[in-house]
Amino acid sequence: IPPGPELFTREFVADPYPAYAHLRAHAPVHRTTLPSGVEAWLVTRYADARQALADQRLSKDPRHSEAAWKQGKVGVPGEQRSGVGAHLLNLDPPDHTRLRRLVSKAFTPRRAEDFRPRVQELTDRFIDGFAASGEADLIHDFAFPLPIYAICDLLGVPEEDQDDFRTWAGMMIRHGSGPRGGVARAVRHMRTYLRELIHRKRGDLGDDLISGLIRASDHGEHLTEDEAAAMAFILLFAGFETTVNLIGNGLRTLLAHPGARAALQREPDERIGPAVEELLRYDGPVELATWRFTTCATPIGGVVIPAGEPVLVVLASADRDAERFAEPDKLDLSRADNPHLAFGHGIHYCIGAPLARLEGQIAITTLLRRLPDLELADPDAELRWRGGLIMRGLQRLPVRFTPEPA
Ligand code: HEM
């Protein structure tokens, strides 16, 4: 392949899209060495990505890559060292089918919709925290706390314990730059806490999601306490940093596109639905879908990937593929034909998508309504991205604005 932009450099992390365009053109299914030393295949075209996401020959069980699994280099960060157990993102059918059916009974789109007033309340509370000061770091002060408190509430974590989750989530989100042990420790804290909570709730069910998980049954089958704890953990894990990045990347994109942002501010209620879909496509929260492993020789995009190899589907690249999207590098907040892959595709399609959309829509419209002249604190400063392979999100997003009267 002709020389192109290098992968995984500092420039790549700041803007990976030129490198992905190069791969789509010259090596759409490409074997590379990841920064962790693991060899993996990157799938970068839209059509191939959709096929791979739905292909049952690709397993989600990280033990297919045994050595890398033992070193904690594949799978959900920290899960191997903390013994989270089996959950949706490391299981295949039929186990995945069973657990997914049970959780779907408890975590319905209706439950997410009923949560709307609470998300609005949390959003206003976090904006209240900085609105009078004229400046904020929109990651630390807003995008980071909102999803963690929202999921804790949804699960039924008592309010007095929710600050602990903020601390543990902070340990997890720093894993790109901090000591690796921190993630495993945070995951272990969460796991222990959630097990105890499930045990306590069993005798006193409420209408929260954990009670729903305990209650859910299918043909007489229930989740065991271990399964319910692993499920609560994966809901937290999958629903937290992703939503931080939707809000953070989305706001950063809007601040860089004044025309699009002004149109959204004029008609927020009409425009916010398609706008959030376009923000998910244009600079989505999950750069690479979570790990997959070939169980047999598997052809993808004309390349036969041998058995036992890690495969990473590059959602961020698929969603910029000109074969599927008109003018893919252009931000168009009213884009009509937008079947983006930001929430995945196939049996592992994001179960939290209705909640994520709701949080993204409320967070962005409320912030722009309350602080209409919001702008970057220093337009010339380079924004720093968090490390880590799977997610794409900012470390900080410093802004300034006319203070709200106290
Ligand atoms: C799965 C993205 C928010 C829970 C996924 C997948 C993607 C994704 C791409 C598929 C991964 C794969 O196939 O490898 C996102 C994005 C979000 C978001 C972009 C925010 C903007 C949430 C929320 C929750 C959640 C709020 C829950 C509270 C899950 C779960 C799975 C999943 C449990 C695994 C489903 C399965 O394997 O059957 N998400 N997610 N996500 N997501 Fe989300």
Short mmCIF file of C-alpha atoms and ligand atoms in Angstrom, two decimals:
data_model
loop_
_atom_site.label_atom_id
_atom_site.label_comp_id
_atom_site.label_asym_id
_atom_site.label_seq_id
_atom_site.Cartn_x
_atom_site.Cartn_y
_atom_site.Cartn_z
CA ILE A 1 0.00 0.00 0.00
CA PRO A 2 1.34 3.49 -0.79
CA PRO A 3 2.70 5.34 2.23
CA GLY A 4 -0.02 7.27 4.06
CA PRO A 5 -0.52 8.86 7.45
CA GLU A 6 0.84 6.69 10.27
CA LEU A 7 -1.56 5.04 12.69
CA PHE A 8 -1.59 5.72 16.46
CA THR A 9 0.69 8.79 16.43
CA ARG A 10 -0.22 12.00 18.24
CA GLU A 11 -1.45 13.55 14.95
CA PHE A 12 -3.53 10.44 14.29
CA VAL A 13 -5.21 10.65 17.70
CA ALA A 14 -6.06 14.33 17.10
CA ASP A 15 -7.55 13.57 13.67
CA PRO A 16 -7.66 9.90 12.60
CA TYR A 17 -9.89 10.51 9.59
CA PRO A 18 -7.18 11.08 6.89
CA ALA A 19 -5.46 7.82 7.92
CA TYR A 20 -8.76 5.93 7.75
CA ALA A 21 -9.52 7.42 4.29
CA HIS A 22 -6.12 6.11 3.17
CA LEU A 23 -6.86 2.63 4.53
CA ARG A 24 -10.34 2.53 2.91
CA ALA A 25 -8.74 3.39 -0.43
CA HIS A 26 -5.69 1.12 -0.31
CA ALA A 27 -6.03 -1.55 2.41
CA PRO A 28 -9.64 -1.68 3.64
CA VAL A 29 -9.03 -4.87 5.66
CA HIS A 30 -5.62 -4.28 7.18
CA ARG A 31 -3.47 -6.19 9.66
CA THR A 32 -1.53 -3.93 12.00
CA THR A 33 0.31 -3.88 15.32
CA LEU A 34 -1.63 -1.99 17.98
CA PRO A 35 0.17 0.22 20.54
CA SER A 36 -0.31 -2.64 23.06
CA GLY A 37 1.72 -4.95 20.78
CA VAL A 38 -1.32 -7.05 19.84
CA GLU A 39 -1.67 -7.84 16.12
CA ALA A 40 -5.20 -7.15 14.88
CA TRP A 41 -7.19 -6.59 11.69
CA LEU A 42 -8.81 -3.20 11.06
CA VAL A 43 -12.01 -3.21 8.96
CA THR A 44 -12.55 0.32 7.64
CA ARG A 45 -15.21 0.31 4.85
CA TYR A 46 -18.91 0.72 5.64
CA ALA A 47 -20.14 -2.39 3.79
CA ASP A 48 -17.41 -4.60 5.30
CA ALA A 49 -18.00 -3.14 8.76
CA ARG A 50 -21.72 -3.98 8.63
CA GLN A 51 -20.94 -7.50 7.47
CA ALA A 52 -18.33 -8.05 10.19
CA LEU A 53 -20.61 -6.68 12.95
CA ALA A 54 -23.31 -9.19 12.00
CA ASP A 55 -21.04 -12.15 11.14
CA GLN A 56 -21.56 -15.05 13.57
CA ARG A 57 -18.15 -16.47 12.65
CA LEU A 58 -16.68 -13.61 14.66
CA SER A 59 -16.83 -14.36 18.39
CA LYS A 60 -16.92 -11.83 21.24
CA ASP A 61 -15.15 -14.19 23.66
CA PRO A 62 -11.68 -12.67 24.30
CA ARG A 63 -10.32 -16.04 25.41
CA HIS A 64 -9.92 -16.82 21.70
CA SER A 65 -6.82 -14.66 21.97
CA GLU A 66 -5.55 -16.37 25.08
CA ALA A 67 -2.17 -14.75 25.64
CA ALA A 68 -3.48 -11.21 25.03
CA TRP A 69 -6.49 -11.93 27.27
CA LYS A 70 -4.28 -13.08 30.13
CA GLN A 71 -2.28 -9.85 29.83
CA GLY A 72 -5.50 -7.79 29.85
CA LYS A 73 -4.83 -6.50 26.32
CA VAL A 74 -8.14 -7.57 24.75
CA GLY A 75 -11.73 -7.38 26.00
CA VAL A 76 -13.28 -4.81 28.32
CA PRO A 77 -10.47 -2.98 30.20
CA GLY A 78 -9.91 -4.38 33.67
CA GLU A 79 -12.40 -7.25 33.35
CA GLN A 80 -9.84 -10.05 33.32
CA ARG A 81 -8.07 -8.91 36.49
CA SER A 82 -11.25 -8.13 38.36
CA GLY A 83 -13.33 -11.17 37.42
CA VAL A 84 -16.43 -9.35 36.19
CA GLY A 85 -17.72 -12.56 34.63
CA ALA A 86 -19.85 -13.21 31.56
CA HIS A 87 -21.69 -10.23 30.06
CA LEU A 88 -23.22 -9.14 26.76
CA LEU A 89 -19.96 -7.87 25.28
CA ASN A 90 -17.97 -11.07 25.85
CA LEU A 91 -20.63 -13.66 25.02
CA ASP A 92 -21.91 -15.32 21.83
CA PRO A 93 -25.24 -17.03 21.16
CA PRO A 94 -26.92 -18.91 22.73
CA ASP A 95 -25.74 -17.41 26.06
CA HIS A 96 -25.81 -13.87 24.65
CA THR A 97 -29.34 -14.41 23.28
CA ARG A 98 -30.66 -15.53 26.65
CA LEU A 99 -29.10 -12.65 28.64
CA ARG A 100 -30.04 -10.06 26.02
CA ARG A 101 -33.67 -11.22 26.07
CA LEU A 102 -33.79 -10.96 29.85
CA VAL A 103 -32.21 -7.49 30.01
CA SER A 104 -34.42 -6.24 27.15
CA LYS A 105 -37.46 -6.97 29.30
CA ALA A 106 -36.14 -4.67 32.02
CA PHE A 107 -34.32 -2.01 29.95
CA THR A 108 -37.00 -0.96 27.47
CA PRO A 109 -37.10 2.21 25.33
CA ARG A 110 -40.09 3.17 27.52
CA ARG A 111 -37.93 3.05 30.65
CA ALA A 112 -35.46 5.41 28.97
CA GLU A 113 -38.26 7.78 27.91
CA ASP A 114 -39.74 7.81 31.44
CA PHE A 115 -36.34 8.94 32.62
CA ARG A 116 -36.48 12.19 30.59
CA PRO A 117 -37.47 14.54 33.47
CA ARG A 118 -34.67 13.17 35.64
CA VAL A 119 -32.08 13.67 32.88
CA GLN A 120 -33.32 17.27 32.46
CA GLU A 121 -33.02 17.83 36.21
CA LEU A 122 -29.47 16.46 36.34
CA THR A 123 -28.47 18.50 33.27
CA ASP A 124 -29.71 21.73 34.86
CA ARG A 125 -28.06 20.87 38.16
CA PHE A 126 -24.62 20.46 36.55
CA ILE A 127 -25.02 23.66 34.51
CA ASP A 128 -26.06 25.48 37.71
CA GLY A 129 -22.65 24.48 39.10
CA PHE A 130 -20.72 26.71 36.67
CA ALA A 131 -23.22 29.02 34.93
CA ALA A 132 -22.47 32.05 37.11
CA SER A 133 -18.71 31.83 36.69
CA GLY A 134 -18.37 32.54 32.97
CA GLU A 135 -16.05 29.60 32.35
CA ALA A 136 -16.04 25.81 32.59
CA ASP A 137 -14.35 22.63 31.45
CA LEU A 138 -17.28 21.00 29.69
CA ILE A 139 -15.79 17.52 30.10
CA HIS A 140 -15.00 17.67 33.82
CA ASP A 141 -17.95 19.84 34.88
CA PHE A 142 -20.67 18.57 32.55
CA ALA A 143 -20.15 15.68 30.08
CA PHE A 144 -18.40 13.47 32.66
CA PRO A 145 -20.77 13.67 35.67
CA LEU A 146 -24.09 13.69 33.78
CA PRO A 147 -24.04 10.10 32.42
CA ILE A 148 -22.57 8.56 35.56
CA TYR A 149 -25.26 10.01 37.86
CA ALA A 150 -27.93 9.23 35.24
CA ILE A 151 -26.99 5.54 35.06
CA CYS A 152 -26.63 5.26 38.84
CA ASP A 153 -30.15 6.69 39.20
CA LEU A 154 -31.53 4.41 36.53
CA LEU A 155 -29.97 1.32 38.14
CA GLY A 156 -31.20 2.32 41.60
CA VAL A 157 -27.85 3.09 43.27
CA PRO A 158 -28.85 5.13 46.40
CA GLU A 159 -27.94 8.80 46.12
CA GLU A 160 -25.51 8.71 49.04
CA ASP A 161 -23.36 6.12 47.20
CA GLN A 162 -23.32 7.81 43.79
CA ASP A 163 -20.22 9.93 44.48
CA ASP A 164 -18.25 6.67 44.85
CA PHE A 165 -19.22 5.80 41.28
CA ARG A 166 -18.00 9.19 40.13
CA THR A 167 -14.63 8.40 41.74
CA TRP A 168 -14.44 4.89 40.22
CA ALA A 169 -15.57 6.15 36.82
CA GLY A 170 -12.82 8.77 37.01
CA MET A 171 -10.25 6.01 37.65
CA MET A 172 -11.56 4.12 34.63
CA ILE A 173 -11.67 7.03 32.22
CA ARG A 174 -8.06 7.93 32.95
CA HIS A 175 -6.87 4.49 31.91
CA GLY A 176 -5.33 5.81 28.70
CA SER A 177 -2.86 7.98 30.57
CA GLY A 178 -2.79 6.56 34.10
CA PRO A 179 -1.54 3.35 35.69
CA ARG A 180 -3.29 0.29 34.26
CA GLY A 181 -3.90 -1.14 37.73
CA GLY A 182 -6.32 1.72 38.42
CA VAL A 183 -8.88 0.40 35.98
CA ALA A 184 -8.92 -3.10 37.46
CA ARG A 185 -9.21 -1.61 40.95
CA ALA A 186 -12.13 0.61 39.91
CA VAL A 187 -13.88 -2.30 38.22
CA ARG A 188 -13.38 -4.45 41.33
CA HIS A 189 -14.92 -1.74 43.55
CA MET A 190 -17.93 -1.47 41.26
CA ARG A 191 -18.36 -5.21 41.01
CA THR A 192 -18.25 -5.71 44.79
CA TYR A 193 -20.64 -2.81 45.36
CA LEU A 194 -23.12 -3.99 42.72
CA ARG A 195 -23.16 -7.56 44.08
CA GLU A 196 -23.99 -6.30 47.56
CA LEU A 197 -26.65 -3.96 46.20
CA ILE A 198 -28.30 -6.76 44.24
CA HIS A 199 -28.24 -8.96 47.29
CA ARG A 200 -29.90 -6.23 49.38
CA LYS A 201 -32.49 -5.38 46.72
CA ARG A 202 -33.60 -8.97 46.31
CA GLY A 203 -35.53 -8.67 49.56
CA ASP A 204 -36.92 -5.21 48.76
CA LEU A 205 -37.64 -4.75 45.04
CA GLY A 206 -38.40 -1.25 43.73
CA ASP A 207 -39.04 0.11 40.25
CA ASP A 208 -35.38 0.75 39.38
CA LEU A 209 -33.50 -1.16 36.69
CA ILE A 210 -31.63 -3.48 39.06
CA SER A 211 -34.97 -4.56 40.55
CA GLY A 212 -36.17 -5.00 36.95
CA LEU A 213 -33.17 -7.22 36.19
CA ILE A 214 -33.85 -9.34 39.28
CA ARG A 215 -37.54 -9.60 38.39
CA ALA A 216 -37.06 -10.30 34.66
CA SER A 217 -37.84 -13.84 33.67
CA ASP A 218 -38.16 -15.73 30.44
CA HIS A 219 -39.73 -19.17 30.25
CA GLY A 220 -39.21 -19.52 33.98
CA GLU A 221 -35.55 -18.48 33.70
CA HIS A 222 -34.04 -15.69 35.79
CA LEU A 223 -30.68 -13.96 35.96
CA THR A 224 -28.48 -15.36 38.72
CA GLU A 225 -27.01 -12.81 41.16
CA ASP A 226 -23.64 -13.07 39.37
CA GLU A 227 -25.28 -12.51 35.99
CA ALA A 228 -27.28 -9.55 37.29
CA ALA A 229 -24.08 -8.02 38.75
CA ALA A 230 -22.18 -8.51 35.46
CA MET A 231 -25.14 -7.00 33.61
CA ALA A 232 -25.32 -3.94 35.88
CA PHE A 233 -21.57 -3.50 35.45
CA ILE A 234 -21.67 -3.67 31.66
CA LEU A 235 -24.57 -1.20 31.54
CA LEU A 236 -22.46 1.21 33.56
CA PHE A 237 -19.32 0.54 31.61
CA ALA A 238 -20.92 0.73 28.15
CA GLY A 239 -23.20 3.62 29.00
CA PHE A 240 -20.81 5.96 30.72
CA GLU A 241 -17.71 6.93 28.71
CA THR A 242 -19.66 6.60 25.44
CA THR A 243 -22.16 9.24 26.52
CA VAL A 244 -19.40 11.49 27.90
CA ASN A 245 -17.90 11.39 24.41
CA LEU A 246 -21.20 12.01 22.62
CA ILE A 247 -21.67 15.20 24.63
CA GLY A 248 -17.97 16.23 24.52
CA ASN A 249 -17.26 15.47 20.85
CA GLY A 250 -20.68 16.82 19.87
CA LEU A 251 -20.15 20.17 21.60
CA ARG A 252 -16.64 20.49 20.22
CA THR A 253 -17.94 19.85 16.69
CA LEU A 254 -20.70 22.44 17.14
CA LEU A 255 -18.23 25.05 18.46
CA ALA A 256 -16.14 24.50 15.32
CA HIS A 257 -19.14 24.92 12.97
CA PRO A 258 -20.78 28.28 13.84
CA GLY A 259 -23.31 28.20 10.99
CA ALA A 260 -24.65 24.75 11.85
CA ARG A 261 -24.67 25.63 15.53
CA ALA A 262 -26.61 28.88 14.95
CA ALA A 263 -29.29 27.02 12.96
CA LEU A 264 -29.60 24.49 15.80
CA GLN A 265 -29.88 27.29 18.37
CA ARG A 266 -32.67 28.96 16.38
CA GLU A 267 -34.84 25.82 16.17
CA PRO A 268 -33.52 23.38 18.78
CA ASP A 269 -36.64 21.25 19.17
CA GLU A 270 -37.07 20.65 15.42
CA ARG A 271 -33.40 20.10 14.68
CA ILE A 272 -31.89 18.28 17.66
CA GLY A 273 -33.01 14.75 16.63
CA PRO A 274 -31.20 14.57 13.27
CA ALA A 275 -28.41 16.81 14.66
CA VAL A 276 -27.43 14.26 17.31
CA GLU A 277 -27.45 11.49 14.67
CA GLU A 278 -25.08 13.55 12.52
CA LEU A 279 -22.81 14.31 15.50
CA LEU A 280 -22.70 10.54 16.19
CA ARG A 281 -21.71 9.91 12.57
CA TYR A 282 -19.31 12.81 12.12
CA ASP A 283 -17.13 12.30 15.21
CA GLY A 284 -18.68 9.46 17.17
CA PRO A 285 -17.92 8.35 20.75
CA VAL A 286 -16.76 4.82 19.87
CA GLU A 287 -13.91 4.83 17.35
CA LEU A 288 -13.58 1.04 17.13
CA ALA A 289 -16.33 -1.45 17.96
CA THR A 290 -15.36 -3.73 20.85
CA TRP A 291 -13.20 -6.81 20.20
CA ARG A 292 -14.12 -9.68 17.89
CA PHE A 293 -12.17 -12.86 17.12
CA THR A 294 -12.38 -15.14 14.07
CA THR A 295 -13.50 -18.65 15.02
CA CYS A 296 -12.63 -19.97 11.52
CA ALA A 297 -11.10 -18.58 8.33
CA THR A 298 -13.47 -15.69 7.52
CA PRO A 299 -13.58 -13.65 4.29
CA ILE A 300 -14.19 -9.92 4.83
CA GLY A 301 -13.92 -7.45 1.94
CA GLY A 302 -12.09 -10.01 -0.23
CA VAL A 303 -9.45 -10.83 2.42
CA VAL A 304 -9.56 -14.19 4.20
CA ILE A 305 -8.74 -13.63 7.86
CA PRO A 306 -7.38 -16.84 9.43
CA ALA A 307 -8.96 -18.42 12.53
CA GLY A 308 -8.06 -17.07 15.99
CA GLU A 309 -7.29 -13.48 14.97
CA PRO A 310 -8.54 -10.28 16.67
CA VAL A 311 -10.71 -8.09 14.41
CA LEU A 312 -11.53 -4.43 15.12
CA VAL A 313 -14.34 -2.81 13.17
CA VAL A 314 -13.52 0.88 12.76
CA LEU A 315 -16.91 2.58 13.21
CA ALA A 316 -15.36 6.04 12.85
CA SER A 317 -14.05 5.09 9.41
CA ALA A 318 -17.19 3.29 8.19
CA ASP A 319 -19.23 6.40 9.03
CA ARG A 320 -17.00 8.54 6.76
CA ASP A 321 -17.18 6.16 3.79
CA ALA A 322 -18.10 8.01 0.57
CA GLU A 323 -19.51 4.74 -0.81
CA ARG A 324 -22.36 5.14 1.70
CA PHE A 325 -22.57 8.82 2.72
CA ALA A 326 -22.80 11.84 0.41
CA GLU A 327 -19.97 14.28 1.24
CA PRO A 328 -18.96 12.24 4.28
CA ASP A 329 -16.43 14.76 5.64
CA LYS A 330 -19.02 17.54 5.67
CA LEU A 331 -21.10 18.17 8.80
CA ASP A 332 -24.78 18.34 7.80
CA LEU A 333 -27.01 18.52 10.88
CA SER A 334 -30.12 17.90 8.80
CA ARG A 335 -28.68 14.92 6.87
CA ALA A 336 -31.69 12.78 5.95
CA ASP A 337 -30.06 9.51 4.83
CA ASN A 338 -27.92 8.67 7.85
CA PRO A 339 -27.70 4.96 8.73
CA HIS A 340 -24.53 5.46 10.80
CA LEU A 341 -22.91 2.63 12.74
CA ALA A 342 -22.11 4.62 15.89
CA PHE A 343 -24.32 2.26 17.94
CA GLY A 344 -23.06 -0.85 16.13
CA HIS A 345 -25.17 -3.30 14.16
CA GLY A 346 -26.47 -6.85 14.53
CA ILE A 347 -27.05 -8.77 17.75
CA HIS A 348 -24.74 -6.55 19.84
CA TYR A 349 -26.43 -3.32 18.68
CA CYS A 350 -26.38 -0.84 21.56
CA ILE A 351 -29.15 -1.58 24.02
CA GLY A 352 -28.70 1.88 25.55
CA ALA A 353 -29.22 3.84 22.31
CA PRO A 354 -32.61 5.34 23.36
CA LEU A 355 -31.12 6.57 26.65
CA ALA A 356 -27.94 7.86 24.97
CA ARG A 357 -29.95 9.82 22.38
CA LEU A 358 -32.11 11.32 25.09
CA GLU A 359 -29.11 12.36 27.19
CA GLY A 360 -27.28 13.80 24.18
CA GLN A 361 -30.31 15.77 23.00
CA ILE A 362 -31.15 17.20 26.42
CA ALA A 363 -27.52 18.01 27.33
CA ILE A 364 -26.77 19.85 24.09
CA THR A 365 -30.03 21.81 23.74
CA THR A 366 -30.09 22.85 27.40
CA LEU A 367 -26.48 24.01 27.40
CA LEU A 368 -26.92 26.06 24.19
CA ARG A 369 -30.18 27.56 25.48
CA ARG A 370 -28.78 28.62 28.86
CA LEU A 371 -25.35 29.75 27.63
CA PRO A 372 -26.06 30.96 24.09
CA ASP A 373 -22.72 32.70 23.48
CA LEU A 374 -20.64 29.69 24.59
CA GLU A 375 -17.21 29.61 22.90
CA LEU A 376 -13.83 27.91 23.27
CA ALA A 377 -11.78 29.55 26.05
CA ASP A 378 -8.72 29.63 23.79
CA PRO A 379 -9.51 28.98 20.12
CA ASP A 380 -5.79 28.53 19.31
CA ALA A 381 -5.06 25.94 22.00
CA GLU A 382 -4.72 22.35 20.84
CA LEU A 383 -7.39 20.12 22.39
CA ARG A 384 -6.06 16.96 24.02
CA TRP A 385 -7.66 13.55 23.46
CA ARG A 386 -7.72 10.73 25.99
CA GLY A 387 -5.64 7.72 25.07
CA GLY A 388 -7.16 4.27 24.82
CA LEU A 389 -8.01 2.25 21.77
CA ILE A 390 -11.76 1.81 21.58
CA MET A 391 -13.18 5.19 22.57
CA ARG A 392 -12.63 8.63 21.10
CA GLY A 393 -13.06 11.50 23.54
CA LEU A 394 -11.53 14.74 24.79
CA GLN A 395 -9.61 15.13 28.03
CA ARG A 396 -10.82 18.68 28.56
CA LEU A 397 -13.02 21.19 26.74
CA PRO A 398 -12.41 24.64 28.32
CA VAL A 399 -15.04 27.23 27.34
CA ARG A 400 -16.14 30.75 28.31
CA PHE A 401 -19.52 32.51 28.12
CA THR A 402 -21.50 35.43 29.55
CA PRO A 403 -22.28 34.36 33.12
CA GLU A 404 -25.89 33.65 33.98
CA PRO A 405 -27.15 36.03 36.66
CA ALA A 406 -26.84 34.17 39.99
C1 HEM B 1 -23.27 -1.99 22.80
C2 HEM B 1 -22.21 2.51 21.29
C3 HEM B 1 -24.54 4.36 25.13
C4 HEM B 1 -25.20 -0.11 26.84
C5 HEM B 1 -22.81 -0.92 22.05
C6 HEM B 1 -22.09 -1.03 20.80
C7 HEM B 1 -21.79 0.22 20.40
C8 HEM B 1 -22.31 1.14 21.37
C9 HEM B 1 -21.00 0.61 19.16
C10 HEM B 1 -21.76 -2.34 20.07
C11 HEM B 1 -20.38 -2.81 20.39
C12 HEM B 1 -19.93 -3.95 19.52
O1 HEM B 1 -20.71 -4.51 18.73
O2 HEM B 1 -18.75 -4.29 19.62
C13 HEM B 1 -22.77 3.38 22.21
C14 HEM B 1 -22.72 4.82 22.07
C15 HEM B 1 -23.36 5.35 23.15
C16 HEM B 1 -23.82 4.23 23.96
C17 HEM B 1 -22.08 5.55 20.91
C18 HEM B 1 -23.59 6.77 23.53
C19 HEM B 1 -23.68 7.75 22.69
C20 HEM B 1 -24.97 3.32 25.90
C21 HEM B 1 -25.76 3.44 27.11
C22 HEM B 1 -25.92 2.16 27.60
C23 HEM B 1 -25.26 1.26 26.69
C24 HEM B 1 -26.28 4.76 27.70
C25 HEM B 1 -26.64 1.68 28.84
C26 HEM B 1 -27.00 2.39 29.86
C27 HEM B 1 -24.70 -0.98 25.91
C28 HEM B 1 -24.64 -2.42 26.11
C29 HEM B 1 -24.10 -2.96 24.94
C30 HEM B 1 -23.82 -1.84 24.04
C31 HEM B 1 -25.08 -3.17 27.35
C32 HEM B 1 -23.84 -4.43 24.64
C33 HEM B 1 -25.01 -4.99 23.88
C34 HEM B 1 -24.80 -6.43 23.45
O3 HEM B 1 -23.66 -6.89 23.36
O4 HEM B 1 -25.82 -7.11 23.19
N1 HEM B 1 -22.94 0.41 22.37
N2 HEM B 1 -23.42 3.07 23.36
N3 HEM B 1 -24.70 1.98 25.67
N4 HEM B 1 -24.19 -0.67 24.67
FE1 HEM B 1 -23.93 1.20 23.96
#
